[in-house]
Short mmCIF file of C-alpha atoms in Angstrom, two decimals:
data_model
loop_
_atom_site.label_atom_id
_atom_site.label_comp_id
_atom_site.label_asym_id
_atom_site.label_seq_id
_atom_site.Cartn_x
_atom_site.Cartn_y
_atom_site.Cartn_z
CA UNK A 79 -20.45 20.25 -2.91
CA UNK A 80 -21.38 22.16 -6.06
CA UNK A 81 -18.40 24.50 -5.65
CA UNK A 82 -16.07 21.56 -5.10
CA UNK A 83 -17.29 19.80 -8.25
CA UNK A 84 -16.92 23.06 -10.18
CA UNK A 85 -13.24 23.25 -9.26
CA UNK A 86 -12.83 19.53 -9.95
CA UNK A 87 -14.27 19.93 -13.45
CA UNK A 88 -12.12 22.98 -14.16
CA UNK A 89 -9.02 21.10 -13.00
CA UNK A 90 -10.06 18.03 -14.99
CA UNK A 91 -10.41 19.97 -18.25
CA UNK A 92 -7.15 21.82 -17.80
CA UNK A 93 -5.17 18.75 -16.78
CA UNK A 94 -6.67 16.52 -19.47
CA UNK A 95 -5.90 19.03 -22.20
CA UNK A 96 -2.37 19.86 -21.02
CA UNK A 97 -1.39 16.18 -20.74
CA UNK A 98 -2.89 15.34 -24.14
CA UNK A 99 -1.11 18.17 -25.94
CA UNK A 100 2.26 17.97 -24.21
CA UNK A 101 3.06 14.58 -22.66
CA UNK A 102 1.10 12.46 -25.16
CA UNK A 103 1.85 14.58 -28.25
CA UNK A 104 5.20 13.28 -29.55
CA UNK A 105 5.60 15.84 -32.34
CA UNK A 106 5.93 18.80 -29.95
CA UNK A 107 3.42 20.80 -32.01
CA UNK A 108 1.71 22.37 -29.00
CA UNK A 109 4.95 22.92 -27.11
CA UNK A 110 5.99 25.23 -29.95
CA UNK A 111 2.51 26.84 -30.06
CA UNK A 112 1.22 26.76 -26.47
CA UNK A 113 -1.49 29.33 -27.23
CA UNK A 114 -3.28 26.65 -29.32
CA UNK A 115 -3.72 24.24 -26.40
CA UNK A 116 -7.10 25.74 -25.48
CA UNK A 117 -7.91 27.22 -28.91
CA UNK A 118 -11.09 25.50 -30.23
CA UNK A 119 -10.76 26.64 -33.88
CA UNK A 120 -8.72 25.38 -36.82
CA UNK A 121 -6.59 27.54 -39.12
CA UNK A 122 -9.73 28.54 -41.09
CA UNK A 123 -11.53 29.58 -37.88
CA UNK A 124 -13.89 26.62 -38.08
CA UNK A 125 -15.03 25.52 -34.65
CA UNK A 126 -13.54 22.09 -33.89
CA UNK A 127 -13.67 21.97 -30.13
CA UNK A 128 -10.77 20.74 -28.00
CA UNK A 129 -9.75 17.52 -29.76
CA UNK A 130 -7.75 15.24 -27.51
CA UNK A 131 -8.15 14.72 -23.76
CA UNK A 132 -5.99 12.59 -21.49
CA UNK A 133 -7.60 10.52 -18.75
CA UNK A 134 -4.42 10.59 -16.68
CA UNK A 135 -4.13 14.35 -17.00
CA UNK A 136 -7.80 14.75 -16.17
CA UNK A 137 -7.35 12.70 -13.02
CA UNK A 138 -4.34 14.73 -11.93
CA UNK A 139 -6.12 17.99 -12.70
CA UNK A 140 -9.28 16.97 -10.87
CA UNK A 141 -7.32 15.92 -7.78
CA UNK A 142 -5.40 19.19 -7.79
CA UNK A 143 -8.65 21.16 -8.17
CA UNK A 144 -10.39 19.32 -5.34
CA UNK A 145 -7.40 19.55 -2.99
CA UNK A 146 -6.99 23.26 -3.70
CA UNK A 147 -10.66 23.92 -2.99
CA UNK A 148 -10.74 21.86 0.22
CA UNK A 149 -7.56 23.46 1.55
CA UNK A 150 -8.92 26.93 0.80
CA UNK A 151 -12.03 26.07 2.86
CA UNK A 152 -9.98 24.25 5.57
CA UNK A 153 -11.98 21.03 5.03
CA UNK A 154 -10.48 17.62 5.93
CA UNK A 155 -9.23 16.12 2.67
CA UNK A 156 -9.24 12.48 3.81
CA UNK A 157 -12.90 12.53 4.88
CA UNK A 158 -13.94 13.83 1.50
CA UNK A 159 -11.54 11.49 -0.24
CA UNK A 160 -13.36 8.47 1.19
CA UNK A 161 -16.57 9.82 -0.27
CA UNK A 162 -15.19 10.80 -3.66
CA UNK A 163 -13.04 7.76 -4.47
CA UNK A 164 -16.02 5.70 -5.59
CA UNK A 165 -16.82 8.31 -8.25
CA UNK A 166 -13.44 7.92 -9.99
CA UNK A 167 -14.30 4.67 -11.83
CA UNK A 168 -17.48 6.25 -13.18
CA UNK A 169 -15.45 9.18 -14.47
CA UNK A 170 -13.15 6.65 -16.11
CA UNK A 171 -16.20 5.02 -17.70
CA UNK A 172 -17.32 8.23 -19.36
CA UNK A 173 -13.75 8.93 -20.46
CA UNK A 174 -13.52 5.57 -22.22
CA UNK A 175 -16.95 6.11 -23.79
CA UNK A 176 -15.59 9.39 -25.11
CA UNK A 177 -12.60 7.52 -26.55
CA UNK A 178 -15.03 5.13 -28.23
CA UNK A 179 -17.07 7.94 -29.74
CA UNK A 180 -13.90 9.65 -30.98
CA UNK A 181 -12.62 6.38 -32.46
CA UNK A 182 -9.39 6.38 -30.47
CA UNK A 183 -7.58 3.89 -28.20
CA UNK A 184 -9.05 0.98 -30.14
CA UNK A 185 -7.82 -2.56 -29.59
CA UNK A 186 -6.13 -5.19 -31.70
CA UNK A 187 -7.33 -6.55 -35.02
CA UNK A 188 -9.95 -9.29 -34.72
CA UNK A 189 -12.13 -11.41 -36.97
CA UNK A 190 -14.70 -11.86 -34.20
CA UNK A 191 -18.31 -10.75 -34.69
CA UNK A 192 -17.80 -8.02 -32.07
CA UNK A 193 -15.02 -6.37 -34.08
CA UNK A 194 -15.64 -2.78 -35.18
CA UNK A 195 -14.19 -0.50 -37.84
CA UNK A 196 -12.60 2.69 -36.56
CA UNK A 197 -12.16 5.43 -39.20
CA UNK A 198 -8.78 6.61 -37.92
CA UNK A 199 -7.27 3.19 -37.20
CA UNK A 200 -3.90 2.34 -38.70
CA UNK A 201 -4.29 0.66 -42.09
CA UNK A 202 -2.67 -2.72 -42.70
CA UNK A 203 -1.08 -3.37 -46.14
CA UNK A 204 -2.68 -6.16 -48.13
CA UNK A 205 0.79 -7.58 -48.69
CA UNK A 206 0.47 -9.11 -45.19
CA UNK A 207 -1.06 -12.59 -45.61
CA UNK A 208 -2.68 -12.55 -42.18
CA UNK A 209 -4.39 -9.25 -42.99
CA UNK A 210 -5.84 -10.67 -46.20
CA UNK A 211 -7.06 -13.74 -44.32
CA UNK A 212 -8.91 -11.62 -41.75
CA UNK A 213 -10.32 -9.38 -44.49
CA UNK A 214 -11.75 -12.42 -46.27
CA UNK A 215 -13.28 -13.73 -43.05
CA UNK A 216 -15.14 -10.48 -42.37
CA UNK A 217 -16.11 -9.80 -46.00
CA UNK A 218 -13.78 -6.90 -46.82
CA UNK A 219 -12.82 -7.06 -50.53
CA UNK A 220 -9.10 -7.09 -51.35
CA UNK A 221 -8.42 -5.86 -54.89
CA UNK A 222 -4.69 -5.17 -54.89
CA UNK A 223 -1.57 -6.13 -52.94
CA UNK A 224 -0.94 -2.40 -52.54
CA UNK A 225 -4.31 -1.84 -50.89
CA UNK A 226 -4.36 -0.56 -47.30
CA UNK A 227 -6.97 -2.36 -45.26
CA UNK A 228 -9.00 -0.96 -42.39
CA UNK A 229 -9.67 -4.14 -40.42
CA UNK A 230 -12.11 -4.67 -37.53
CA UNK A 231 -10.66 -4.17 -34.09
CA UNK A 232 -11.63 -4.97 -30.55
CA UNK A 233 -13.67 -2.10 -29.03
CA UNK A 234 -11.29 -2.12 -26.07
CA UNK A 235 -12.67 1.22 -24.90
CA UNK A 236 -15.97 -0.52 -24.09
CA UNK A 237 -14.16 -3.39 -22.35
CA UNK A 238 -12.30 -0.94 -20.14
CA UNK A 239 -15.38 1.21 -19.55
CA UNK A 240 -17.20 -1.82 -18.16
CA UNK A 241 -14.40 -3.67 -16.33
CA UNK A 242 -12.28 -0.77 -15.02
CA UNK A 243 -15.24 1.58 -14.73
CA UNK A 244 -18.63 0.11 -13.93
CA UNK A 245 -17.41 -3.16 -12.39
CA UNK A 246 -14.76 -1.46 -10.23
CA UNK A 247 -17.32 1.12 -9.11
CA UNK A 248 -19.71 -1.69 -8.11
CA UNK A 249 -16.97 -3.38 -6.07
CA UNK A 250 -16.08 -0.13 -4.29
CA UNK A 251 -19.69 0.83 -3.69
CA UNK A 252 -21.25 -2.45 -2.65
CA UNK A 253 -18.24 -4.16 -1.00
CA UNK A 254 -15.86 -1.61 0.45
CA UNK A 255 -18.24 1.30 1.10
CA UNK A 256 -19.87 -0.52 4.01
CA UNK A 257 -16.44 -0.91 5.59
CA UNK A 258 -17.10 -4.47 6.59
CA UNK A 259 -14.06 -6.69 7.12
CA UNK A 260 -13.16 -8.35 3.84
CA UNK A 261 -12.15 -11.92 3.32
CA UNK A 262 -11.76 -13.63 0.00
CA UNK A 263 -9.52 -14.03 -3.01
CA UNK A 264 -8.12 -11.50 -5.43
CA UNK A 265 -6.71 -12.93 -8.65
CA UNK A 266 -3.94 -10.89 -10.26
CA UNK A 267 -4.55 -11.95 -13.86
CA UNK A 268 -1.91 -11.40 -16.57
CA UNK A 269 0.67 -10.97 -13.83
CA UNK A 270 4.35 -10.26 -14.34
CA UNK A 271 6.04 -8.27 -17.08
CA UNK A 272 6.74 -10.76 -19.88
CA UNK A 273 3.53 -12.74 -20.46
CA UNK A 274 1.12 -10.02 -21.66
CA UNK A 275 3.71 -9.20 -24.25
CA UNK A 276 1.81 -6.77 -26.49
CA UNK A 277 0.96 -4.08 -23.99
CA UNK A 278 4.37 -2.56 -23.24
CA UNK A 279 4.26 -0.37 -20.18
CA UNK A 280 0.49 0.03 -19.99
CA UNK A 281 -0.49 -3.20 -18.25
CA UNK A 282 2.80 -4.68 -17.09
CA UNK A 283 2.93 -5.68 -13.46
CA UNK A 284 6.31 -6.05 -11.83
CA UNK A 285 5.39 -4.74 -8.41
CA UNK A 286 1.96 -5.88 -7.16
CA UNK A 287 3.52 -8.51 -4.88
CA UNK A 288 5.53 -5.74 -3.23
CA UNK A 289 2.36 -3.72 -2.72
CA UNK A 290 0.64 -6.78 -1.25
CA UNK A 291 3.56 -7.22 1.16
CA UNK A 292 2.74 -3.86 2.76
CA UNK A 293 -0.69 -5.03 3.98
CA UNK A 294 -0.60 -7.55 6.85
CA UNK A 295 -4.13 -8.71 5.97
CA UNK A 296 -3.03 -9.86 2.50
CA UNK A 297 -1.33 -13.20 1.96
CA UNK A 298 0.23 -13.09 -1.50
CA UNK A 299 1.32 -16.09 -3.54
CA UNK A 300 2.95 -16.44 -6.95
CA UNK A 301 2.20 -20.08 -7.92
CA UNK A 302 3.99 -21.81 -10.77
CA UNK A 303 1.66 -24.74 -11.36
CA UNK A 304 -2.05 -25.53 -11.27
CA UNK A 305 -1.65 -27.92 -8.35
CA UNK A 306 -0.04 -25.11 -6.32
CA UNK A 307 -2.96 -22.82 -7.13
CA UNK A 308 -5.41 -25.49 -6.01
CA UNK A 309 -3.58 -26.14 -2.72
CA UNK A 310 -3.31 -22.44 -1.88
CA UNK A 311 -6.97 -21.81 -2.70
CA UNK A 312 -8.09 -24.71 -0.51
CA UNK A 313 -5.87 -23.42 2.28
CA UNK A 314 -7.43 -19.98 2.03
CA UNK A 315 -10.95 -21.39 2.21
CA UNK A 316 -10.04 -23.43 5.27
CA UNK A 317 -8.53 -20.42 7.01
CA UNK A 318 -11.48 -18.16 6.30
CA UNK A 319 -14.33 -20.60 6.79
CA UNK A 320 -12.92 -23.60 8.68
CA UNK A 321 -14.08 -24.52 12.15
CA UNK A 322 -12.22 -24.59 15.41
CA UNK A 323 -11.66 -20.85 15.87
CA UNK A 324 -12.91 -18.52 18.54
CA UNK A 325 -15.38 -15.82 17.56
CA UNK A 326 -12.64 -13.22 17.43
CA UNK A 327 -10.69 -15.39 14.99
CA UNK A 328 -7.58 -15.63 17.10
CA UNK A 329 -7.48 -19.37 17.85
CA UNK A 330 -5.25 -21.40 15.55
CA UNK A 331 -6.64 -24.48 13.89
CA UNK A 332 -5.54 -27.59 15.79
CA UNK A 333 -4.47 -29.23 12.53
CA UNK A 334 -2.59 -26.21 11.17
CA UNK A 335 1.14 -26.88 11.71
CA UNK A 336 1.92 -23.32 10.66
CA UNK A 337 -0.04 -22.03 13.66
CA UNK A 338 -1.91 -19.38 11.71
CA UNK A 339 -5.16 -17.89 13.00
CA UNK A 340 -8.35 -19.24 11.46
CA UNK A 341 -11.65 -17.57 10.82
CA UNK A 342 -10.07 -14.14 10.54
CA UNK A 343 -10.46 -11.58 7.81
CA UNK A 344 -7.71 -12.32 5.33
CA UNK A 345 -7.33 -11.62 1.64
CA UNK A 346 -5.46 -14.06 -0.57
CA UNK A 347 -3.78 -12.39 -3.53
CA UNK A 348 -2.92 -14.98 -6.19
CA UNK A 349 -1.02 -14.14 -9.36
CA UNK A 350 -1.81 -15.97 -12.60
CA UNK A 351 -0.26 -15.53 -16.02
CA UNK A 352 -1.21 -15.10 -19.66
CA UNK A 353 0.79 -17.96 -21.13
CA UNK A 354 0.03 -21.58 -22.10
CA UNK A 355 2.25 -23.84 -19.99
CA UNK A 356 2.32 -27.60 -19.54
CA UNK A 357 0.93 -28.43 -16.11
CA UNK A 358 2.68 -31.34 -14.38
CA UNK A 359 1.16 -33.50 -11.69
CA UNK A 360 2.01 -32.73 -8.11
CA UNK A 361 5.27 -34.56 -7.25
CA UNK A 362 4.89 -37.47 -4.84
CA UNK A 363 7.33 -35.95 -2.37
CA UNK A 364 5.38 -32.67 -2.15
CA UNK A 365 2.29 -32.18 0.02
CA UNK A 366 -0.07 -29.26 0.38
CA UNK A 367 1.66 -27.96 3.50
CA UNK A 368 4.94 -27.67 1.58
CA UNK A 369 3.19 -25.47 -0.98
CA UNK A 370 1.31 -23.30 1.50
CA UNK A 371 4.42 -22.81 3.65
CA UNK A 372 5.89 -20.94 0.68
CA UNK A 373 8.95 -22.98 -0.38
CA UNK A 374 9.74 -26.58 -1.30
CA UNK A 375 12.24 -28.48 -3.42
CA UNK A 376 10.55 -29.23 -6.72
CA UNK A 377 13.39 -31.26 -8.26
CA UNK A 378 16.63 -32.58 -6.80
CA UNK A 379 19.95 -32.11 -8.55
CA UNK A 380 21.18 -35.00 -10.70
CA UNK A 381 24.01 -36.99 -9.16
CA UNK A 382 27.57 -37.19 -10.41
CA UNK A 383 28.04 -33.52 -11.36
CA UNK A 384 31.21 -31.61 -10.55
CA UNK A 385 29.41 -28.64 -9.02
CA UNK A 386 26.22 -27.93 -7.09
CA UNK A 387 23.85 -24.93 -7.16
CA UNK A 388 20.40 -23.87 -6.00
CA UNK A 389 17.80 -22.10 -8.19
CA UNK A 390 14.63 -20.63 -6.66
CA UNK A 391 11.74 -19.64 -8.94
CA UNK A 392 8.05 -18.84 -9.00
CA UNK A 393 5.27 -18.04 -11.45
CA UNK A 394 6.07 -18.00 -15.16
CA UNK A 395 9.80 -17.85 -14.37
CA UNK A 396 9.63 -21.53 -13.40
CA UNK A 397 9.54 -22.42 -17.11
CA UNK A 398 12.88 -20.69 -17.69
CA UNK A 399 14.30 -22.15 -14.49
CA UNK A 400 13.47 -25.71 -15.61
CA UNK A 401 15.26 -25.10 -18.91
CA UNK A 402 18.23 -23.52 -17.14
CA UNK A 403 18.62 -26.52 -14.82
CA UNK A 404 18.85 -28.82 -17.86
CA UNK A 405 21.44 -26.58 -19.54
CA UNK A 406 23.54 -26.42 -16.39
CA UNK A 407 23.59 -30.20 -16.11
CA UNK A 408 24.16 -31.00 -19.80
CA UNK A 409 26.56 -28.24 -20.81
CA UNK A 410 28.32 -27.07 -17.64
CA UNK A 411 28.46 -30.11 -15.34
CA UNK A 412 26.44 -28.36 -12.63
CA UNK A 413 23.82 -30.25 -10.66
CA UNK A 414 21.07 -27.87 -9.56
CA UNK A 415 18.33 -28.25 -6.98
CA UNK A 416 15.23 -26.45 -8.22
CA UNK A 417 13.02 -24.85 -5.57
CA UNK A 418 9.49 -23.60 -6.09
CA UNK A 419 8.84 -20.50 -4.00
CA UNK A 420 5.22 -19.40 -4.40
CA UNK A 421 5.28 -17.57 -1.06
CA UNK A 422 7.95 -14.88 -1.15
CA UNK A 423 5.68 -12.55 0.84
CA UNK A 424 4.54 -15.05 3.49
CA UNK A 425 8.13 -16.25 3.91
CA UNK A 426 9.26 -12.66 4.44
CA UNK A 427 6.71 -12.19 7.22
CA UNK A 428 7.63 -15.52 8.76
CA UNK A 429 11.29 -14.46 8.83
CA UNK A 430 10.48 -11.12 10.42
CA UNK A 431 8.33 -12.82 13.06
CA UNK A 432 11.10 -15.31 13.83
CA UNK A 433 13.67 -12.52 14.14
CA UNK A 434 11.44 -10.60 16.52
CA UNK A 435 10.74 -13.69 18.61
CA UNK A 436 14.43 -14.54 18.92
CA UNK A 437 15.47 -10.96 19.62
CA UNK A 438 13.06 -10.58 22.53
CA UNK A 439 13.66 -14.07 23.94
CA UNK A 440 17.44 -14.45 23.84
CA UNK A 441 17.49 -17.15 26.54
CA UNK A 442 14.45 -19.06 25.30
CA UNK A 443 13.93 -21.51 22.49
CA UNK A 444 14.96 -19.93 19.20
CA UNK A 445 12.66 -20.07 16.16
CA UNK A 446 14.12 -21.03 12.77
CA UNK A 447 12.50 -19.20 9.81
CA UNK A 448 10.93 -21.42 7.18
CA UNK A 449 13.43 -20.30 4.53
CA UNK A 450 16.43 -21.24 6.65
CA UNK A 451 14.83 -24.53 7.65
CA UNK A 452 14.01 -25.51 4.06
CA UNK A 453 17.43 -24.57 2.65
CA UNK A 454 19.47 -25.99 5.51
CA UNK A 455 22.36 -28.02 4.10
CA UNK A 456 21.81 -26.83 0.52
CA UNK A 457 25.12 -26.69 -1.35
CA UNK A 458 26.39 -24.11 -3.81
CA UNK A 459 25.27 -20.60 -4.71
CA UNK A 460 21.64 -19.43 -4.56
CA UNK A 461 19.98 -17.76 -7.57
CA UNK A 462 16.35 -16.60 -7.46
CA UNK A 463 14.28 -15.57 -10.50
CA UNK A 464 10.74 -14.23 -10.96
CA UNK A 465 8.74 -12.26 -13.50
CA UNK A 466 8.68 -9.44 -10.95
CA UNK A 467 11.19 -6.87 -9.80
CA UNK A 468 14.27 -8.25 -8.06
CA UNK A 469 12.99 -6.87 -4.77
CA UNK A 470 10.36 -9.65 -4.68
CA UNK A 471 12.78 -12.61 -4.28
CA UNK A 472 14.97 -10.26 -2.28
CA UNK A 473 12.30 -10.37 0.44
CA UNK A 474 13.75 -13.65 1.73
CA UNK A 475 17.45 -12.79 1.35
CA UNK A 476 18.17 -12.30 5.10
CA UNK A 477 17.31 -15.93 5.86
CA UNK A 478 18.96 -17.67 2.89
CA UNK A 479 22.08 -19.53 4.17
CA UNK A 480 24.38 -17.81 1.70
CA UNK A 481 24.52 -14.88 -0.74
CA UNK A 482 21.36 -14.65 -2.85
CA UNK A 483 21.58 -13.47 -6.46
CA UNK A 484 18.20 -12.19 -7.70
CA UNK A 485 17.01 -11.89 -11.29
CA UNK A 486 13.89 -9.91 -12.16
CA UNK A 487 12.14 -7.49 -14.46
CA UNK A 488 13.45 -4.16 -13.21
CA UNK A 489 13.66 -1.17 -15.51
CA UNK A 490 11.57 -0.04 -18.46
CA UNK A 491 9.43 -2.56 -20.32
CA UNK A 492 8.40 -2.76 -23.94
CA UNK A 493 6.13 -4.67 -26.31
CA UNK A 494 7.80 -7.72 -27.83
CA UNK A 495 7.65 -11.50 -27.97
CA UNK A 496 7.98 -13.41 -24.71
CA UNK A 497 11.48 -14.75 -25.50
CA UNK A 498 12.72 -11.28 -26.44
CA UNK A 499 11.22 -9.71 -23.34
CA UNK A 500 12.88 -12.31 -21.14
CA UNK A 501 16.20 -11.72 -22.80
CA UNK A 502 15.61 -7.96 -22.43
CA UNK A 503 15.16 -8.35 -18.65
CA UNK A 504 17.78 -11.13 -18.46
CA UNK A 505 15.52 -13.68 -16.82
CA UNK A 506 15.58 -16.26 -19.63
CA UNK A 507 17.21 -19.66 -19.23
CA UNK A 508 20.56 -18.48 -20.60
CA UNK A 509 20.66 -15.58 -18.14
CA UNK A 510 19.90 -17.91 -15.23
CA UNK A 511 22.73 -20.22 -16.34
CA UNK A 512 25.17 -17.32 -16.52
CA UNK A 513 24.07 -16.08 -13.08
CA UNK A 514 24.75 -19.52 -11.56
CA UNK A 515 28.12 -19.80 -13.28
CA UNK A 516 29.08 -16.28 -12.20
CA UNK A 517 28.32 -17.17 -8.58
CA UNK A 518 30.35 -20.36 -8.87
CA UNK A 519 33.25 -18.28 -10.20
CA UNK A 520 32.81 -15.82 -7.35
CA UNK A 521 33.11 -18.71 -4.90
CA UNK A 522 36.23 -20.01 -6.67
CA UNK A 523 34.57 -23.23 -7.88
CA UNK A 524 35.20 -22.44 -11.58
CA UNK A 525 37.33 -20.01 -13.54
CA UNK A 526 35.87 -16.67 -14.75
CA UNK A 527 36.72 -17.74 -18.31
CA UNK A 528 33.93 -20.32 -18.08
CA UNK A 529 31.41 -17.54 -17.41
CA UNK A 530 32.76 -15.57 -20.37
CA UNK A 531 32.31 -18.65 -22.57
CA UNK A 532 28.67 -18.94 -21.48
CA UNK A 533 28.02 -15.27 -22.18
CA UNK A 534 29.41 -15.68 -25.67
CA UNK A 535 27.71 -19.02 -26.35
CA UNK A 536 24.26 -17.74 -25.44
CA UNK A 537 24.67 -14.37 -27.13
CA UNK A 538 24.18 -12.23 -24.04
CA UNK A 539 24.99 -8.56 -24.60
CA UNK A 540 27.01 -7.11 -21.69
CA UNK A 541 26.00 -3.60 -22.81
CA UNK A 542 22.26 -4.33 -22.90
CA UNK A 543 20.11 -2.45 -20.40
CA UNK A 544 16.48 -2.22 -19.35
CA UNK A 545 17.03 1.32 -18.08
CA UNK A 546 16.59 4.47 -20.17
CA UNK A 547 18.52 3.83 -23.42
#
């Protein structure tokens, strides 16, 4: 064990230093002078130590060191990995404490009593009114409009040390270490890629629903409204704790029309977003089973329109979808049915199960997937939009009764306002409208010139990209 940790520490130091001086050093200073990467003295030969370590590089280096040692000793890597994984969050904790001591990776400006001054933080010019206001609140004197202010900031290193370090370690150690079957809820807070708009690539989540789809024990939902969240949570509690199941958890609840097993070990993954949104009441025509099944018609298309279309949405994208439906009706004479689809993942599994059932029972009663049953008779093109990668709504494409156009947050992200981010990924209301019109033109219902007019009217840039610029 001591030898293994020795190699892990050596790998950690090497990896952390190399990443910090190459990948995270934009000036290229160390790339031009690689001999200085591990040189602990300044130009005057004063000892300064190795200033700058990367957590990501340290993790990579430590893994490489451990794997190299275990392979050299012909020791099973997976057995040791189970033992070592719980130590990673604690290593993260000490790394963030080091960041705090060094005064780096600080958070945003705050006037709260927990705000702290970091000596190397970026100064804010006093010409910014909001900076002066915060300075006055915390008692920092402002003597000149040209003054550069060092304002208090969130000690985000301590937040991360506790939440991503100590708390995660406690979960791994006290919950998962015993290897007991797990049932419960996991809340994916600040989900999607356009609601936590100040974090750029660091915290954006465009893929967790896809990861959840790989685990059969995880039922993932992307609710749009509070009433959906409540219905799904109640459903999860009933499945995990409700009566009527055999001890092995294989008997379906008598009152569960979906026929799912009750009393089994299941994890509900629910995504929630960092955005204030008006929460409507549950529509009268919608019941809890509609929500839990994964798809239902939230609003029917207005009558008397020349064309018909279908828009499917979930999560924070529902806000843009609602706006797009109004634009389509008012400006383009398109009546659109709006569908809420909180259950892309559960619908995908339902479709796969139906396909398997029908394939192996060609002469028996055929099962209709929930998606096909819900959308039966729906007129016009189908456009789906989420705050996730396009592969998420694409999970149900095989069972949609027509071509499905998906809009999502693929590509590289950035830090910006929510409207700009949604335009960047082309999931805003204007982009949804153009997608619907483009599909209508594809089907010959309207002329392509109409689509071009919409592109011009809404200021969409055909050359814009979310890939590498």
